[in-house]
Amino acid sequence: MDSKCATCHGEDGRAHTEQGTEMGIDDMTKAAYWKDVTVERARKSVSEGIKRTVNGKEQEMKPFWRSPDAQQVDALNLYAVSFFKK
């Protein structure tokens, strides 16, 4: 997981990586990142991946697993939430 996620999101979720900066990935430690995140949207992002343009930057995240089960997806999303700092 670390090598796949950390490439863009960084080991601390701040996205202060070359790839994260290039794609304009938001900082997962900030409230702004989480304001529009829902459980279903987070599950879909992990299960199906993301391909979008945000502020003129192409963002692509491939699905984490080919056939993830709900527990794996939820565990990954719980890990991501652990980056949020109030």
GROMACS .gro file of N, CA and C in nm:
model
  258
    1MET      N    1   0.082  -0.118   0.000
    1MET     CA    2   0.000   0.000   0.000
    1MET      C    3   0.087   0.125   0.000
    2ASP      N    4   0.189   0.128   0.084
    2ASP     CA    5   0.271   0.247   0.094
    2ASP      C    6   0.327   0.289  -0.041
    3SER      N    7   0.381   0.194  -0.117
    3SER     CA    8   0.443   0.232  -0.243
    3SER      C    9   0.340   0.280  -0.344
    4LYS      N   10   0.222   0.223  -0.342
    4LYS     CA   11   0.119   0.263  -0.438
    4LYS      C   12   0.059   0.399  -0.400
    5CYS      N   13   0.017   0.416  -0.278
    5CYS     CA   14  -0.049   0.539  -0.233
    5CYS      C   15   0.049   0.653  -0.211
    6ALA      N   16   0.163   0.622  -0.150
    6ALA     CA   17   0.259   0.725  -0.111
    6ALA      C   18   0.323   0.794  -0.231
    7THR      N   19   0.321   0.733  -0.346
    7THR     CA   20   0.378   0.796  -0.465
    7THR      C   21   0.314   0.933  -0.489
    8CYS      N   22   0.184   0.941  -0.470
    8CYS     CA   23   0.113   1.067  -0.490
    8CYS      C   24   0.074   1.135  -0.358
    9HIS      N   25   0.021   1.058  -0.265
    9HIS     CA   26  -0.030   1.115  -0.141
    9HIS      C   27   0.079   1.138  -0.036
   10GLY      N   28   0.195   1.079  -0.055
   10GLY     CA   29   0.302   1.091   0.044
   10GLY      C   30   0.278   0.998   0.161
   11GLU      N   31   0.381   0.972   0.237
   11GLU     CA   32   0.369   0.882   0.351
   11GLU      C   33   0.285   0.943   0.462
   12ASP      N   34   0.270   1.076   0.460
   12ASP     CA   35   0.193   1.144   0.565
   12ASP      C   36   0.060   1.200   0.515
   13GLY      N   37   0.024   1.172   0.389
   13GLY     CA   38  -0.103   1.219   0.333
   13GLY      C   39  -0.103   1.363   0.285
   14ARG      N   40   0.010   1.431   0.293
   14ARG     CA   41   0.016   1.573   0.256
   14ARG      C   42   0.035   1.595   0.105
   15ALA      N   43   0.066   1.492   0.032
   15ALA     CA   44   0.086   1.499  -0.114
   15ALA      C   45   0.206   1.584  -0.153
   16HIS      N   46   0.303   1.596  -0.065
   16HIS     CA   47   0.426   1.671  -0.094
   16HIS      C   48   0.527   1.578  -0.162
   17THR      N   49   0.486   1.526  -0.275
   17THR     CA   50   0.572   1.440  -0.356
   17THR      C   51   0.578   1.499  -0.496
   18GLU      N   52   0.673   1.454  -0.573
   18GLU     CA   53   0.684   1.503  -0.710
   18GLU      C   54   0.555   1.475  -0.788
   19GLN      N   55   0.507   1.353  -0.780
   19GLN     CA   56   0.385   1.314  -0.852
   19GLN      C   57   0.262   1.386  -0.796
   20GLY      N   58   0.253   1.395  -0.663
   20GLY     CA   59   0.140   1.464  -0.600
   20GLY      C   60   0.132   1.610  -0.641
   21THR      N   61   0.247   1.676  -0.647
   21THR     CA   62   0.252   1.816  -0.687
   21THR      C   63   0.216   1.830  -0.834
   22GLU      N   64   0.270   1.743  -0.917
   22GLU     CA   65   0.243   1.747  -1.061
   22GLU      C   66   0.094   1.731  -1.091
   23MET      N   67   0.026   1.645  -1.015
   23MET     CA   68  -0.116   1.620  -1.040
   23MET      C   69  -0.208   1.708  -0.956
   24GLY      N   70  -0.152   1.791  -0.868
   24GLY     CA   71  -0.235   1.879  -0.788
   24GLY      C   72  -0.319   1.805  -0.685
   25ILE      N   73  -0.262   1.702  -0.625
   25ILE     CA   74  -0.333   1.623  -0.525
   25ILE      C   75  -0.348   1.704  -0.397
   26ASP      N   76  -0.467   1.701  -0.339
   26ASP     CA   77  -0.493   1.776  -0.216
   26ASP      C   78  -0.432   1.708  -0.094
   27ASP      N   79  -0.407   1.788   0.006
   27ASP     CA   80  -0.351   1.746   0.134
   27ASP      C   81  -0.459   1.678   0.217
   28MET      N   82  -0.441   1.550   0.245
   28MET     CA   83  -0.540   1.472   0.321
   28MET      C   84  -0.542   1.507   0.470
   29THR      N   85  -0.451   1.590   0.515
   29THR     CA   86  -0.450   1.628   0.656
   29THR      C   87  -0.538   1.751   0.681
   30LYS      N   88  -0.589   1.812   0.576
   30LYS     CA   89  -0.668   1.935   0.587
   30LYS      C   90  -0.818   1.908   0.575
   31ALA      N   91  -0.896   1.984   0.647
   31ALA     CA   92  -1.043   1.969   0.645
   31ALA      C   93  -1.099   1.988   0.504
   32ALA      N   94  -1.038   2.076   0.424
   32ALA     CA   95  -1.087   2.101   0.289
   32ALA      C   96  -1.091   1.974   0.204
   33TYR      N   97  -0.995   1.885   0.226
   33TYR     CA   98  -0.992   1.759   0.151
   33TYR      C   99  -1.116   1.675   0.184
   34TRP      N  100  -1.155   1.673   0.309
   34TRP     CA  101  -1.260   1.583   0.356
   34TRP      C  102  -1.400   1.640   0.348
   35LYS      N  103  -1.417   1.768   0.318
   35LYS     CA  104  -1.549   1.829   0.326
   35LYS      C  105  -1.652   1.766   0.232
   36ASP      N  106  -1.612   1.716   0.117
   36ASP     CA  107  -1.705   1.656   0.022
   36ASP      C  108  -1.692   1.504   0.012
   37VAL      N  109  -1.610   1.445   0.097
   37VAL     CA  110  -1.590   1.300   0.092
   37VAL      C  111  -1.704   1.230   0.166
   38THR      N  112  -1.763   1.133   0.099
   38THR     CA  113  -1.863   1.047   0.162
   38THR      C  114  -1.808   0.905   0.164
   39VAL      N  115  -1.866   0.820   0.243
   39VAL     CA  116  -1.823   0.680   0.249
   39VAL      C  117  -1.835   0.617   0.111
   40GLU      N  118  -1.947   0.639   0.045
   40GLU     CA  119  -1.968   0.578  -0.087
   40GLU      C  120  -1.869   0.631  -0.190
   41ARG      N  121  -1.842   0.761  -0.187
   41ARG     CA  122  -1.745   0.818  -0.283
   41ARG      C  123  -1.605   0.764  -0.258
   42ALA      N  124  -1.568   0.751  -0.131
   42ALA     CA  125  -1.436   0.696  -0.097
   42ALA      C  126  -1.426   0.551  -0.143
   43ARG      N  127  -1.531   0.473  -0.119
   43ARG     CA  128  -1.530   0.333  -0.164
   43ARG      C  129  -1.517   0.324  -0.315
   44LYS      N  130  -1.590   0.408  -0.387
   44LYS     CA  131  -1.587   0.405  -0.533
   44LYS      C  132  -1.448   0.444  -0.585
   45SER      N  133  -1.387   0.544  -0.523
   45SER     CA  134  -1.254   0.588  -0.566
   45SER      C  135  -1.153   0.475  -0.554
   46VAL      N  136  -1.156   0.403  -0.441
   46VAL     CA  137  -1.062   0.294  -0.420
   46VAL      C  138  -1.094   0.176  -0.512
   47SER      N  139  -1.221   0.144  -0.526
   47SER     CA  140  -1.262   0.026  -0.604
   47SER      C  141  -1.251   0.047  -0.755
   48GLU      N  142  -1.288   0.167  -0.801
   48GLU     CA  143  -1.294   0.192  -0.945
   48GLU      C  144  -1.185   0.285  -0.996
   49GLY      N  145  -1.118   0.354  -0.905
   49GLY     CA  146  -1.016   0.450  -0.945
   49GLY      C  147  -1.077   0.585  -0.978
   50ILE      N  148  -0.991   0.678  -1.016
   50ILE     CA  149  -1.033   0.815  -1.047
   50ILE      C  150  -0.958   0.860  -1.172
   51LYS      N  151  -1.027   0.927  -1.259
   51LYS     CA  152  -0.963   0.993  -1.373
   51LYS      C  153  -1.040   1.123  -1.395
   52ARG      N  154  -0.971   1.236  -1.368
   52ARG     CA  155  -1.037   1.365  -1.375
   52ARG      C  156  -0.934   1.475  -1.396
   53THR      N  157  -0.983   1.594  -1.428
   53THR     CA  158  -0.900   1.713  -1.438
   53THR      C  159  -0.946   1.810  -1.330
   54VAL      N  160  -0.853   1.855  -1.247
   54VAL     CA  161  -0.882   1.950  -1.140
   54VAL      C  162  -0.785   2.066  -1.153
   55ASN      N  163  -0.841   2.185  -1.165
   55ASN     CA  164  -0.758   2.306  -1.180
   55ASN      C  165  -0.655   2.291  -1.291
   56GLY      N  166  -0.695   2.229  -1.400
   56GLY     CA  167  -0.608   2.214  -1.516
   56GLY      C  168  -0.505   2.103  -1.506
   57LYS      N  169  -0.510   2.026  -1.397
   57LYS     CA  170  -0.413   1.917  -1.379
   57LYS      C  171  -0.484   1.783  -1.388
   58GLU      N  172  -0.424   1.693  -1.467
   58GLU     CA  173  -0.479   1.559  -1.483
   58GLU      C  174  -0.450   1.477  -1.358
   59GLN      N  175  -0.554   1.419  -1.302
   59GLN     CA  176  -0.539   1.332  -1.186
   59GLN      C  177  -0.592   1.194  -1.224
   60GLU      N  178  -0.509   1.093  -1.201
   60GLU     CA  179  -0.553   0.956  -1.227
   60GLU      C  180  -0.504   0.866  -1.115
   61MET      N  181  -0.597   0.791  -1.060
   61MET     CA  182  -0.566   0.690  -0.960
   61MET      C  183  -0.630   0.561  -1.008
   62LYS      N  184  -0.548   0.463  -1.029
   62LYS     CA  185  -0.600   0.333  -1.074
   62LYS      C  186  -0.670   0.263  -0.958
   63PRO      N  187  -0.762   0.172  -0.987
   63PRO     CA  188  -0.826   0.097  -0.879
   63PRO      C  189  -0.720   0.028  -0.794
   64PHE      N  190  -0.742   0.024  -0.663
   64PHE     CA  191  -0.641  -0.033  -0.575
   64PHE      C  192  -0.628  -0.184  -0.593
   65TRP      N  193  -0.739  -0.252  -0.612
   65TRP     CA  194  -0.738  -0.398  -0.634
   65TRP      C  195  -0.822  -0.428  -0.756
   66ARG      N  196  -0.798  -0.540  -0.816
   66ARG     CA  197  -0.883  -0.581  -0.928
   66ARG      C  198  -1.020  -0.624  -0.879
   67SER      N  199  -1.025  -0.693  -0.769
   67SER     CA  200  -1.153  -0.739  -0.712
   67SER      C  201  -1.151  -0.718  -0.561
   68PRO      N  202  -1.157  -0.594  -0.517
   68PRO     CA  203  -1.150  -0.570  -0.373
   68PRO      C  204  -1.277  -0.614  -0.302
   69ASP      N  205  -1.261  -0.660  -0.180
   69ASP     CA  206  -1.382  -0.686  -0.103
   69ASP      C  207  -1.409  -0.564  -0.015
   70ALA      N  208  -1.529  -0.555   0.036
   70ALA     CA  209  -1.572  -0.437   0.111
   70ALA      C  210  -1.483  -0.411   0.232
   71GLN      N  211  -1.439  -0.515   0.299
   71GLN     CA  212  -1.353  -0.496   0.417
   71GLN      C  213  -1.219  -0.434   0.380
   72GLN      N  214  -1.159  -0.477   0.270
   72GLN     CA  215  -1.031  -0.421   0.226
   72GLN      C  216  -1.047  -0.273   0.190
   73VAL      N  217  -1.153  -0.241   0.119
   73VAL     CA  218  -1.178  -0.102   0.079
   73VAL      C  219  -1.199  -0.015   0.201
   74ASP      N  220  -1.281  -0.062   0.294
   74ASP     CA  221  -1.308   0.017   0.414
   74ASP      C  222  -1.183   0.032   0.501
   75ALA      N  223  -1.102  -0.071   0.508
   75ALA     CA  224  -0.978  -0.062   0.586
   75ALA      C  225  -0.884   0.042   0.526
   76LEU      N  226  -0.873   0.045   0.395
   76LEU     CA  227  -0.788   0.144   0.330
   76LEU      C  228  -0.842   0.285   0.354
   77ASN      N  229  -0.971   0.302   0.346
   77ASN     CA  230  -1.030   0.434   0.368
   77ASN      C  231  -1.015   0.478   0.514
   78LEU      N  232  -1.025   0.385   0.608
   78LEU     CA  233  -1.002   0.420   0.748
   78LEU      C  234  -0.857   0.465   0.769
   79TYR      N  235  -0.766   0.400   0.702
   79TYR     CA  236  -0.626   0.442   0.708
   79TYR      C  237  -0.611   0.584   0.655
   80ALA      N  238  -0.675   0.614   0.543
   80ALA     CA  239  -0.668   0.748   0.485
   80ALA      C  240  -0.723   0.852   0.581
   81VAL      N  241  -0.832   0.822   0.647
   81VAL     CA  242  -0.893   0.916   0.741
   81VAL      C  243  -0.798   0.946   0.857
   82SER      N  244  -0.710   0.852   0.890
   82SER     CA  245  -0.618   0.872   1.001
   82SER      C  246  -0.521   0.988   0.975
   83PHE      N  247  -0.507   1.033   0.852
   83PHE     CA  248  -0.420   1.146   0.819
   83PHE      C  249  -0.480   1.279   0.861
   84PHE      N  250  -0.614   1.286   0.872
   84PHE     CA  251  -0.682   1.411   0.901
   84PHE      C  252  -0.643   1.463   1.039
   85LYS      N  253  -0.599   1.587   1.043
   85LYS     CA  254  -0.560   1.653   1.167
   85LYS      C  255  -0.660   1.764   1.196
   86LYS      N  256  -0.724   1.757   1.310
   86LYS     CA  257  -0.824   1.860   1.346
   86LYS      C  258  -0.756   1.987   1.391
   0.00000   0.00000   0.00000
